[in-house]
Amino acid sequence: MAVIRFLLIAICMGAWFDGSFPSTAASDGLARVGLKKRNLDLNSINGAKITRPQTTSFARVSADHNNTSLKNSDAEIVYLKNYLDTQYYGEIGIGSPPQIFTVVFDTGSSNLWVPSSKCLLSITCYFHSKFRARLSSTYTKIGIPCKIQYGSGSVSGFLSQDHVKVGDDTIIDQEFAEVTREGLLALLGMQFDGILGLAFDDIAVGKATPVWYNMVEQGYVSKQIFSLWLNRHPSSEMGGEIVFGGLDWRHFRGEHTYVPVTGRGYWQIQVGDIFIANNSTGLCAGGCAAIVDSGTSFLAGPTSIVTQINHAIGAKGIVSLECKEVVSKYWNLIWDSIISGLKPEVICVDLGLCLYNSGTIIESVVDGEAADRLSVHEGGALCTFCEMIVFWIQVQLKEKKAKERIFHYVDELCERLPNPLGKSFINCDEISAMPYVSFTIGNRSFPLSPEQYVVRVEESYATICLSGFAALDMPPPKGPLWILGDVFLGAYHTVFDFGNHRIGFAKAA
């Protein structure tokens, strides 16, 4: 989702690299844009020198891509660039003649925006292509101010209208945002110019009609679906493919498993329990919300589950002294409270680490109401750690583990808590011995192999590996929440069925 994604991809900064496939004539009437990709390195993570991208013209599909692999010959295809296995983007054109921009095709937001020629005071604008309204014969000024807020910054500007070229299709009178100010920390490391949102119009800033809606309305697709394939193969130049209006059979195996979208706005679904090998992580056994988001690099989910995964795969983040402090000081009290049958939601309140803000704890329990809690400390660190420790103990008790063994396990989990930037390092030599991590979707298991959930950082002198799981805690009623980002979408070809309000997953080929 747009509010969260830049916390997750901000660690993946780096230099632009040139190159696009040559233009060739096509026999199937589809427009494809081929782009290259680059492996991750340490300089990229730390935000090394960024150079301005080189614009290229639209490329017609090459003759060797025949339409027999497509379910719908009217589909429009845009090839994606894979930036560091964390940012996937392709080219579009805005205006007449088209001005070329690289954008993320983002299922977690709904607006189209690119930098404006009027962006003069933001340093980041000077590293990206900028839209020049005076060069377009079809430009219409709207001028309504808009601001799009992200997790670590924001973009702001004004709404405009012009033709937008996606593949071979030209969408007429498309609303988009010309950005005049970009947040430095959030956007400096991005190797794309803007974002093309593919979520629902409910969350569109300024009530701008999303590009996908206009593609449907203007008759460019005969089927109201689009499909996404991300190519995470390290030696392949092609980063992926998005097909508007159809499927490319070459990029998946078997049948898709479809699940309903559970709300408007985001492409949100329901997921079940998450398993490490064959062991339940517990929290989502009764169901959790999940947003399928191509604009988020990693897999993000509740800290209590991500910590269990990081422990199982040996990931190391920042050692949390406060978490270990709660274990050392309150272990016996927490244990005795759980064994005695005290309700888990009141244990940390009884210990004085959490407070309720509506009545006393006795009144809340008697009335059977779920009162909001307040932490003793601003930020809720001790309260949060206490609640996670209670949860971890409950999970282990279901496995019938002994007290001493559970104590050491919980203490180790504190050491595996992911750091605020989401980076957790693992031993590359142990990847083959790591367990599968599986998501339950539509009563089916969708496993991720270690090779799929590990992000490699290639250096001339070493290879560093990162866990593909990042912590994200969303309180009820919206949470617990998962963001199924590119780590998951790289393993599973995804169909976004707009007409039937559902999402389908099949094993990527």
Coordinates of C-alpha atoms in Angstrom, one line a residue:
M1 CA 0.0 0.0 0.0
A2 CA 1.2 3.5 -0.8
V3 CA 1.4 4.6 2.9
I4 CA 3.8 1.8 3.8
R5 CA 5.8 0.8 0.8
F6 CA 8.7 3.3 1.0
L7 CA 9.6 2.2 4.5
L8 CA 10.3 -1.2 2.9
I9 CA 12.0 -0.1 -0.3
A10 CA 14.0 2.8 1.1
I11 CA 16.9 0.4 1.8
C12 CA 17.2 -0.4 -1.9
M13 CA 18.9 2.6 -3.4
G14 CA 21.4 2.7 -6.3
A15 CA 22.7 3.8 -9.6
W16 CA 20.7 3.9 -12.8
F17 CA 21.8 1.8 -15.6
D18 CA 21.1 2.2 -19.3
G19 CA 19.7 -0.1 -21.9
S20 CA 16.5 -1.2 -23.7
F21 CA 15.7 -3.7 -26.3
P22 CA 15.6 -2.4 -29.9
S23 CA 12.3 -1.6 -31.6
T24 CA 11.0 -4.2 -33.9
A25 CA 7.8 -4.7 -35.8
A26 CA 5.2 -7.0 -34.4
S27 CA 2.7 -9.4 -36.0
D28 CA 0.3 -9.9 -33.1
G29 CA -0.7 -6.2 -32.6
L30 CA 0.6 -6.1 -29.0
A31 CA 2.8 -3.4 -27.6
R32 CA 5.7 -4.6 -25.5
V33 CA 8.5 -2.6 -23.9
G34 CA 11.7 -4.7 -23.1
L35 CA 14.0 -3.5 -20.3
K36 CA 17.0 -4.7 -18.5
K37 CA 17.8 -5.3 -14.8
R38 CA 20.7 -5.2 -12.4
N39 CA 21.8 -7.2 -9.4
L40 CA 21.8 -5.8 -5.9
D41 CA 25.0 -4.5 -4.4
L42 CA 26.1 -2.8 -1.2
N43 CA 26.5 0.6 -2.8
S44 CA 22.9 0.4 -4.0
I45 CA 21.6 -0.3 -0.5
N46 CA 23.6 2.6 1.0
G47 CA 22.4 5.1 -1.7
A48 CA 25.3 5.5 -4.0
K49 CA 25.6 8.0 -6.8
I50 CA 22.4 8.3 -8.9
T51 CA 22.5 9.3 -12.5
R52 CA 19.7 10.6 -14.7
P53 CA 18.0 7.8 -16.7
Q54 CA 18.2 7.8 -20.5
T55 CA 14.8 8.1 -22.2
T56 CA 14.0 5.7 -24.9
S57 CA 11.2 5.4 -27.5
F58 CA 8.4 2.9 -27.3
A59 CA 9.4 -0.5 -28.7
R60 CA 7.1 -2.7 -30.7
V61 CA 6.8 -6.4 -29.8
S62 CA 9.5 -8.6 -31.4
A63 CA 8.5 -11.2 -33.9
D64 CA 9.5 -14.1 -31.8
H65 CA 6.7 -13.4 -29.2
N66 CA 3.7 -14.9 -30.8
N67 CA 0.1 -14.5 -29.7
T68 CA -0.4 -18.2 -29.3
S69 CA 0.8 -17.9 -25.7
L70 CA -1.8 -15.3 -24.9
K71 CA -5.3 -16.0 -23.7
N72 CA -6.6 -12.8 -25.2
S73 CA -5.1 -11.4 -28.4
D74 CA -6.4 -7.9 -27.5
A75 CA -4.3 -7.8 -24.4
E76 CA -1.7 -5.0 -23.9
I77 CA 1.6 -6.0 -22.5
V78 CA 4.3 -3.9 -20.8
Y79 CA 7.6 -5.5 -19.9
L80 CA 9.0 -4.5 -16.6
K81 CA 12.5 -3.7 -15.4
N82 CA 13.7 -5.5 -12.3
Y83 CA 15.7 -3.0 -10.2
L84 CA 17.7 -5.0 -7.6
D85 CA 14.9 -7.6 -7.3
T86 CA 13.1 -4.9 -5.3
Q87 CA 11.7 -2.4 -7.7
Y88 CA 9.9 -3.4 -10.9
Y89 CA 9.0 -0.8 -13.4
G90 CA 8.3 -0.1 -17.1
E91 CA 7.9 2.7 -19.6
I92 CA 4.8 4.8 -20.4
G93 CA 4.3 8.0 -22.4
I94 CA 2.4 11.2 -21.5
G95 CA 1.4 13.9 -23.9
S96 CA 1.5 14.3 -27.7
P97 CA 4.1 13.5 -28.8
P98 CA 4.7 11.1 -25.9
Q99 CA 7.2 12.1 -23.2
I100 CA 8.7 8.9 -21.8
F101 CA 8.7 8.0 -18.1
T102 CA 9.6 4.9 -16.1
V103 CA 6.8 4.1 -13.6
V104 CA 6.1 1.4 -11.1
F105 CA 2.9 -0.5 -12.0
D106 CA 1.6 -0.4 -8.4
T107 CA -1.4 -2.4 -7.3
G108 CA -1.1 -0.7 -3.9
S109 CA -2.2 2.8 -5.0
S110 CA -4.5 4.4 -7.5
N111 CA -2.9 7.6 -8.8
L112 CA -0.6 8.2 -11.8
W113 CA 2.1 10.8 -11.0
V114 CA 5.4 11.9 -12.6
P115 CA 7.7 14.8 -11.8
S116 CA 6.7 18.2 -13.3
S117 CA 9.0 20.7 -15.1
K118 CA 7.8 23.1 -12.4
C119 CA 9.5 21.0 -9.7
L120 CA 12.4 23.3 -9.0
L121 CA 13.0 23.2 -5.3
S122 CA 13.3 19.4 -4.7
I123 CA 16.7 17.9 -5.3
T124 CA 15.1 14.5 -6.3
C125 CA 13.3 16.0 -9.3
Y126 CA 16.7 16.7 -10.9
F127 CA 17.5 13.0 -11.0
H128 CA 14.3 12.0 -12.9
S129 CA 12.6 12.8 -16.2
K130 CA 10.1 15.7 -15.9
F131 CA 6.8 16.4 -17.7
R132 CA 6.8 19.5 -19.8
A133 CA 3.2 20.6 -20.5
R134 CA 4.2 23.1 -23.2
L135 CA 5.6 20.4 -25.4
S136 CA 2.2 18.5 -25.5
S137 CA -0.5 19.5 -28.0
T138 CA -3.2 17.5 -26.0
Y139 CA -2.4 18.9 -22.5
T140 CA -5.3 20.3 -20.4
K141 CA -4.7 22.2 -17.2
I142 CA -6.7 21.2 -14.2
G143 CA -4.5 22.8 -11.5
I144 CA -6.2 21.3 -8.4
P145 CA -3.5 20.8 -5.7
C146 CA -2.9 17.3 -4.4
K147 CA -0.6 15.6 -1.9
I148 CA 0.2 11.9 -1.7
Q149 CA 1.6 10.8 1.7
Y150 CA 4.0 7.9 2.0
G151 CA 5.6 6.2 5.0
S152 CA 8.9 8.2 4.9
G153 CA 8.0 11.2 2.8
S154 CA 5.4 12.6 0.4
V155 CA 4.9 14.0 -3.0
S156 CA 2.8 17.0 -3.8
G157 CA 1.8 18.9 -6.8
F158 CA -1.3 19.5 -9.0
L159 CA -3.6 17.6 -11.2
S160 CA -3.4 17.7 -15.0
Q161 CA -4.9 15.9 -18.0
D162 CA -3.3 14.5 -21.1
H163 CA -3.1 11.4 -23.3
V164 CA -1.2 8.5 -21.7
K165 CA 0.4 5.8 -23.8
V166 CA 0.6 2.3 -22.2
G167 CA 1.9 -0.3 -24.5
D168 CA 0.3 0.4 -27.9
D169 CA -2.8 1.9 -26.3
T170 CA -3.3 5.7 -25.9
I171 CA -5.7 6.5 -23.1
I172 CA -7.5 9.8 -23.9
D173 CA -7.7 12.6 -21.4
Q174 CA -6.2 10.8 -18.5
E175 CA -5.9 12.6 -15.2
F176 CA -2.5 12.5 -13.5
A177 CA -0.5 14.4 -10.9
E178 CA 2.4 16.7 -11.9
V179 CA 4.6 16.5 -8.8
T180 CA 6.4 19.7 -7.8
R181 CA 7.9 18.5 -4.5
E182 CA 9.3 15.1 -3.6
G183 CA 10.4 14.0 -0.2
L184 CA 14.2 13.5 -0.3
L185 CA 14.5 10.4 1.9
A186 CA 11.6 8.6 0.4
L187 CA 12.4 9.1 -3.3
L188 CA 16.0 9.9 -3.8
G189 CA 17.0 6.2 -4.2
M190 CA 14.2 5.3 -6.6
Q191 CA 15.3 4.3 -10.1
F192 CA 11.9 5.1 -11.6
D193 CA 10.3 8.5 -12.3
G194 CA 6.8 8.0 -10.9
I195 CA 4.0 5.6 -10.1
L196 CA 1.0 4.2 -12.1
G197 CA -1.5 3.0 -9.5
L198 CA -3.7 0.0 -10.3
A199 CA -5.8 -0.2 -7.2
F200 CA -9.4 0.9 -7.0
D201 CA -10.7 4.4 -7.4
D202 CA -11.8 4.6 -3.8
I203 CA -8.3 5.5 -2.6
A204 CA -7.4 7.8 -5.5
V205 CA -6.2 11.2 -4.3
G206 CA -8.2 14.1 -5.7
K207 CA -10.8 11.6 -7.0
A208 CA -8.7 11.2 -10.2
T209 CA -9.9 8.4 -12.4
P210 CA -7.2 5.6 -12.4
V211 CA -5.5 4.6 -15.7
W212 CA -7.0 1.1 -15.5
Y213 CA -10.5 2.4 -15.3
N214 CA -10.1 4.5 -18.4
M215 CA -8.5 1.5 -20.2
V216 CA -11.7 -0.4 -19.5
E217 CA -14.1 2.5 -20.2
Q218 CA -12.4 3.4 -23.5
G219 CA -12.6 -0.2 -24.7
Y220 CA -8.9 -1.1 -24.9
V221 CA -9.4 -4.4 -23.1
S222 CA -12.1 -7.0 -23.9
K223 CA -11.6 -8.7 -20.5
Q224 CA -11.5 -6.7 -17.3
I225 CA -8.4 -8.4 -15.9
F226 CA -4.7 -7.7 -15.8
S227 CA -1.9 -10.1 -14.9
L228 CA 1.5 -9.7 -13.4
W229 CA 4.7 -11.8 -13.8
L230 CA 7.9 -10.8 -12.1
N231 CA 11.1 -12.5 -13.2
R232 CA 13.5 -12.9 -10.3
H233 CA 16.0 -15.1 -12.2
P234 CA 19.3 -13.5 -11.6
S235 CA 20.8 -14.1 -15.1
S236 CA 17.7 -12.9 -17.0
E237 CA 17.6 -9.4 -18.5
M238 CA 13.8 -9.3 -18.6
G239 CA 12.4 -8.1 -15.3
G240 CA 8.8 -9.2 -15.8
E241 CA 5.6 -8.5 -17.7
I242 CA 2.2 -7.0 -17.1
V243 CA -0.6 -7.9 -19.4
F244 CA -3.7 -5.7 -19.6
G245 CA -6.7 -7.7 -20.7
G246 CA -5.3 -11.2 -20.8
L247 CA -2.9 -13.8 -19.6
D248 CA 0.5 -15.0 -21.0
W249 CA 0.5 -18.8 -20.6
R250 CA 4.3 -19.0 -20.8
H251 CA 4.6 -17.4 -17.4
F252 CA 2.7 -19.8 -15.1
R253 CA 2.0 -23.5 -14.5
G254 CA -1.2 -25.2 -13.6
E255 CA -4.5 -23.4 -12.8
H256 CA -4.9 -20.2 -10.8
T257 CA -6.4 -20.4 -7.3
Y258 CA -8.9 -17.5 -7.1
V259 CA -10.0 -15.8 -3.9
P260 CA -12.4 -12.9 -3.5
V261 CA -11.3 -9.3 -2.8
T262 CA -12.5 -8.6 0.6
G263 CA -12.9 -4.8 0.4
R264 CA -12.7 -1.8 -1.9
G265 CA -9.7 0.4 -2.2
Y266 CA -6.8 -2.1 -2.1
W267 CA -6.5 -5.5 -3.7
Q268 CA -7.1 -7.0 -0.3
I269 CA -7.7 -10.7 0.4
Q270 CA -7.9 -13.0 3.4
V271 CA -5.0 -15.3 4.2
G272 CA -5.0 -18.2 6.7
D273 CA -2.2 -19.5 8.9
I274 CA 1.5 -19.0 8.0
F275 CA 3.7 -22.1 8.5
I276 CA 7.4 -22.5 9.0
A277 CA 8.0 -25.9 7.6
N278 CA 5.0 -27.7 9.1
N279 CA 4.8 -25.6 12.2
S280 CA 2.0 -23.0 12.7
T281 CA 2.9 -19.5 13.6
G282 CA -0.5 -19.1 15.2
L283 CA -1.6 -15.5 14.8
C284 CA -3.4 -15.9 11.4
A285 CA -4.9 -19.3 12.1
G286 CA -8.3 -17.6 12.3
G287 CA -7.6 -15.4 9.3
C288 CA -5.6 -12.2 8.5
A289 CA -6.0 -9.5 6.0
A290 CA -3.5 -9.3 3.2
I291 CA -2.9 -6.6 0.5
V292 CA -1.4 -7.8 -2.7
D293 CA 1.0 -4.9 -3.5
S294 CA 3.4 -4.9 -6.4
G295 CA 4.8 -1.6 -5.1
T296 CA 6.2 -3.1 -2.0
S297 CA 9.5 -4.9 -2.3
F298 CA 9.5 -7.4 0.6
L299 CA 6.9 -9.5 2.5
A300 CA 5.7 -7.5 5.4
G301 CA 3.7 -8.8 8.3
P302 CA 3.1 -8.8 12.1
T303 CA 6.3 -8.6 14.1
S304 CA 5.3 -11.6 16.2
I305 CA 5.3 -13.9 13.1
V306 CA 8.2 -12.3 11.3
T307 CA 10.3 -12.8 14.4
Q308 CA 9.5 -16.5 14.4
I309 CA 10.5 -16.7 10.8
N310 CA 13.7 -14.8 11.3
H311 CA 14.5 -17.2 14.2
A312 CA 13.9 -20.2 12.1
I313 CA 16.1 -19.0 9.2
G314 CA 18.8 -17.5 11.5
A315 CA 18.2 -13.9 10.5
K316 CA 19.9 -11.3 12.7
G317 CA 18.6 -7.8 13.1
I318 CA 19.0 -5.3 16.0
V319 CA 19.1 -7.0 19.4
S320 CA 16.3 -5.7 21.5
L321 CA 17.4 -5.1 25.0
E322 CA 14.0 -4.0 26.1
C323 CA 12.4 -7.3 24.9
K324 CA 15.0 -9.3 26.8
E325 CA 14.5 -7.1 29.8
V326 CA 10.8 -8.0 29.9
V327 CA 11.8 -11.7 29.6
S328 CA 14.3 -11.6 32.5
K329 CA 12.1 -9.5 34.8
Y330 CA 8.6 -10.9 34.2
W331 CA 9.1 -14.4 32.8
N332 CA 7.9 -16.3 35.9
L333 CA 4.9 -13.9 36.4
I334 CA 3.9 -14.2 32.7
W335 CA 4.3 -18.0 32.8
D336 CA 2.3 -18.4 36.0
S337 CA -0.5 -16.1 34.7
I338 CA -0.8 -18.2 31.4
I339 CA -0.8 -21.5 33.3
S340 CA -3.4 -20.3 35.8
G341 CA -5.7 -19.5 32.9
L342 CA -5.7 -15.7 33.1
K343 CA -6.9 -14.2 29.8
P344 CA -3.9 -13.3 27.6
E345 CA -5.2 -9.8 26.9
V346 CA -5.1 -8.8 30.6
I347 CA -1.8 -10.4 31.6
C348 CA 0.4 -7.4 30.6
V349 CA -2.1 -5.0 32.2
D350 CA -1.8 -6.9 35.5
L351 CA 2.0 -6.5 35.2
G352 CA 1.7 -2.8 34.8
L353 CA 3.2 -2.8 31.4
C354 CA -0.1 -1.9 29.6
L355 CA -3.0 0.2 30.6
Y356 CA -6.6 0.4 29.5
N357 CA -8.1 3.8 28.7
S358 CA -11.8 2.9 29.3
G359 CA -12.7 2.1 32.8
T360 CA -10.7 -0.3 35.1
I361 CA -9.5 -3.7 34.0
I362 CA -12.1 -5.3 36.2
E363 CA -15.0 -3.5 34.6
S364 CA -13.7 -4.3 31.1
V365 CA -13.5 -8.0 31.9
V366 CA -16.9 -8.1 33.6
D367 CA -18.6 -6.3 30.7
G368 CA -16.8 -8.5 28.2
E369 CA -15.8 -5.5 26.2
A370 CA -12.5 -5.1 24.3
A371 CA -11.2 -1.8 25.6
D372 CA -8.4 0.2 23.9
R373 CA -5.1 -0.1 25.6
L374 CA -2.5 2.5 26.3
S375 CA 1.2 1.8 26.9
V376 CA 2.9 3.0 30.0
H377 CA 5.6 4.3 27.9
E378 CA 5.2 6.4 24.7
G379 CA 5.7 4.2 21.7
G380 CA 4.4 1.2 23.6
A381 CA 7.7 -0.7 23.6
L382 CA 7.4 -2.7 26.8
C383 CA 3.7 -3.2 26.4
T384 CA 4.3 -4.5 22.8
F385 CA 7.1 -6.8 23.8
C386 CA 5.1 -8.2 26.7
E387 CA 2.1 -9.0 24.4
M388 CA 4.4 -10.6 21.9
I389 CA 6.1 -12.7 24.6
V390 CA 2.6 -13.9 25.8
F391 CA 1.7 -14.8 22.2
W392 CA 5.0 -16.7 21.6
I393 CA 4.5 -18.7 24.9
Q394 CA 1.0 -19.7 23.8
V395 CA 2.2 -20.9 20.4
Q396 CA 4.9 -23.0 22.1
L397 CA 2.5 -24.4 24.7
K398 CA 0.3 -25.7 21.8
E399 CA 3.4 -27.6 20.7
K400 CA 3.6 -29.1 24.2
K401 CA 7.1 -27.7 24.8
A402 CA 8.7 -27.6 28.3
K403 CA 9.0 -24.4 30.3
E404 CA 12.8 -24.2 30.2
R405 CA 12.8 -24.8 26.4
I406 CA 10.2 -22.2 25.8
F407 CA 12.1 -19.7 27.9
H408 CA 15.3 -20.1 25.8
Y409 CA 13.2 -19.9 22.6
V410 CA 11.5 -16.7 23.6
D411 CA 14.8 -15.2 24.7
E412 CA 16.2 -16.0 21.2
L413 CA 13.2 -14.5 19.5
C414 CA 14.0 -11.2 21.2
E415 CA 17.4 -11.3 19.5
R416 CA 15.8 -11.9 16.2
L417 CA 13.4 -8.9 16.3
P418 CA 13.8 -7.1 12.9
N419 CA 15.2 -3.7 13.0
P420 CA 13.2 -0.6 12.0
L421 CA 14.4 -0.5 8.4
G422 CA 13.4 -4.2 7.9
K423 CA 16.9 -5.4 7.1
S424 CA 17.7 -8.8 8.7
F425 CA 20.9 -10.5 7.6
I426 CA 21.3 -14.3 7.2
N427 CA 24.1 -16.7 6.4
C428 CA 24.2 -17.3 2.6
D429 CA 25.9 -20.7 3.1
E430 CA 22.9 -22.0 5.1
I431 CA 20.1 -21.1 2.6
S432 CA 19.7 -24.7 1.4
A433 CA 19.1 -25.9 5.0
M434 CA 16.4 -23.2 5.7
P435 CA 12.8 -24.2 5.9
Y436 CA 10.0 -23.4 3.5
V437 CA 7.6 -20.6 4.6
S438 CA 4.0 -21.2 3.5
F439 CA 1.0 -19.0 3.2
T440 CA -2.5 -20.4 3.3
I441 CA -4.7 -18.8 0.7
G442 CA -8.1 -20.2 -0.4
N443 CA -7.5 -23.3 1.7
R444 CA -4.4 -24.0 -0.4
S445 CA -0.8 -23.8 0.6
F446 CA 1.5 -21.4 -1.2
P447 CA 5.1 -22.2 -0.1
L448 CA 8.1 -20.0 -0.6
S449 CA 11.5 -21.7 -0.8
P450 CA 14.6 -20.2 0.8
E451 CA 15.8 -19.2 -2.6
Q452 CA 12.6 -17.3 -3.1
Y453 CA 12.4 -15.4 0.1
V454 CA 16.1 -14.6 0.4
V455 CA 17.4 -11.4 -1.2
R456 CA 21.0 -11.6 -2.3
V457 CA 23.4 -8.6 -2.2
E458 CA 26.2 -9.3 -4.7
E459 CA 29.6 -7.7 -4.2
S460 CA 32.9 -8.4 -5.9
Y461 CA 34.4 -9.6 -2.6
A462 CA 31.3 -11.1 -1.0
T463 CA 27.7 -12.0 -1.2
I464 CA 25.4 -10.8 1.6
C465 CA 21.9 -12.2 2.1
L466 CA 18.9 -10.5 3.5
S467 CA 15.6 -11.9 4.8
G468 CA 12.7 -11.1 2.5
F469 CA 10.4 -10.6 5.6
A470 CA 9.9 -7.2 7.2
A471 CA 7.9 -6.3 10.2
L472 CA 4.6 -4.4 9.9
D473 CA 2.1 -4.1 12.7
M474 CA -1.4 -2.9 11.9
P475 CA -3.8 -2.8 14.9
P476 CA -7.3 -4.1 14.7
P477 CA -9.8 -3.8 13.1
K478 CA -7.6 -3.4 10.0
G479 CA -4.9 -5.7 11.3
P480 CA -3.2 -8.1 11.7
L481 CA -2.2 -7.3 8.2
W482 CA 0.2 -8.8 5.6
I483 CA 1.6 -7.0 2.6
L484 CA 2.3 -9.6 -0.2
G485 CA 5.0 -7.7 -2.0
D486 CA 7.4 -8.6 -4.8
V487 CA 9.0 -11.5 -2.8
F488 CA 5.7 -13.3 -3.0
L489 CA 4.7 -12.1 -6.4
G490 CA 8.0 -13.3 -7.9
A491 CA 7.0 -16.8 -6.9
Y492 CA 3.4 -16.7 -8.0
H493 CA 1.9 -15.3 -11.3
T494 CA -1.0 -13.1 -10.3
V495 CA -4.3 -12.3 -12.0
F496 CA -6.1 -9.2 -10.9
D497 CA -9.7 -9.9 -12.0
F498 CA -11.3 -6.5 -11.9
G499 CA -14.6 -7.7 -13.4
N500 CA -15.2 -10.5 -10.9
H501 CA -13.6 -8.8 -7.9
R502 CA -11.1 -11.5 -7.2
I503 CA -7.4 -12.4 -7.4
G504 CA -5.8 -15.6 -8.7
F505 CA -2.4 -17.1 -8.0
A506 CA -0.5 -19.8 -9.9
K507 CA 3.1 -21.0 -9.7
A508 CA 5.3 -18.7 -11.8
A509 CA 7.1 -20.3 -14.7

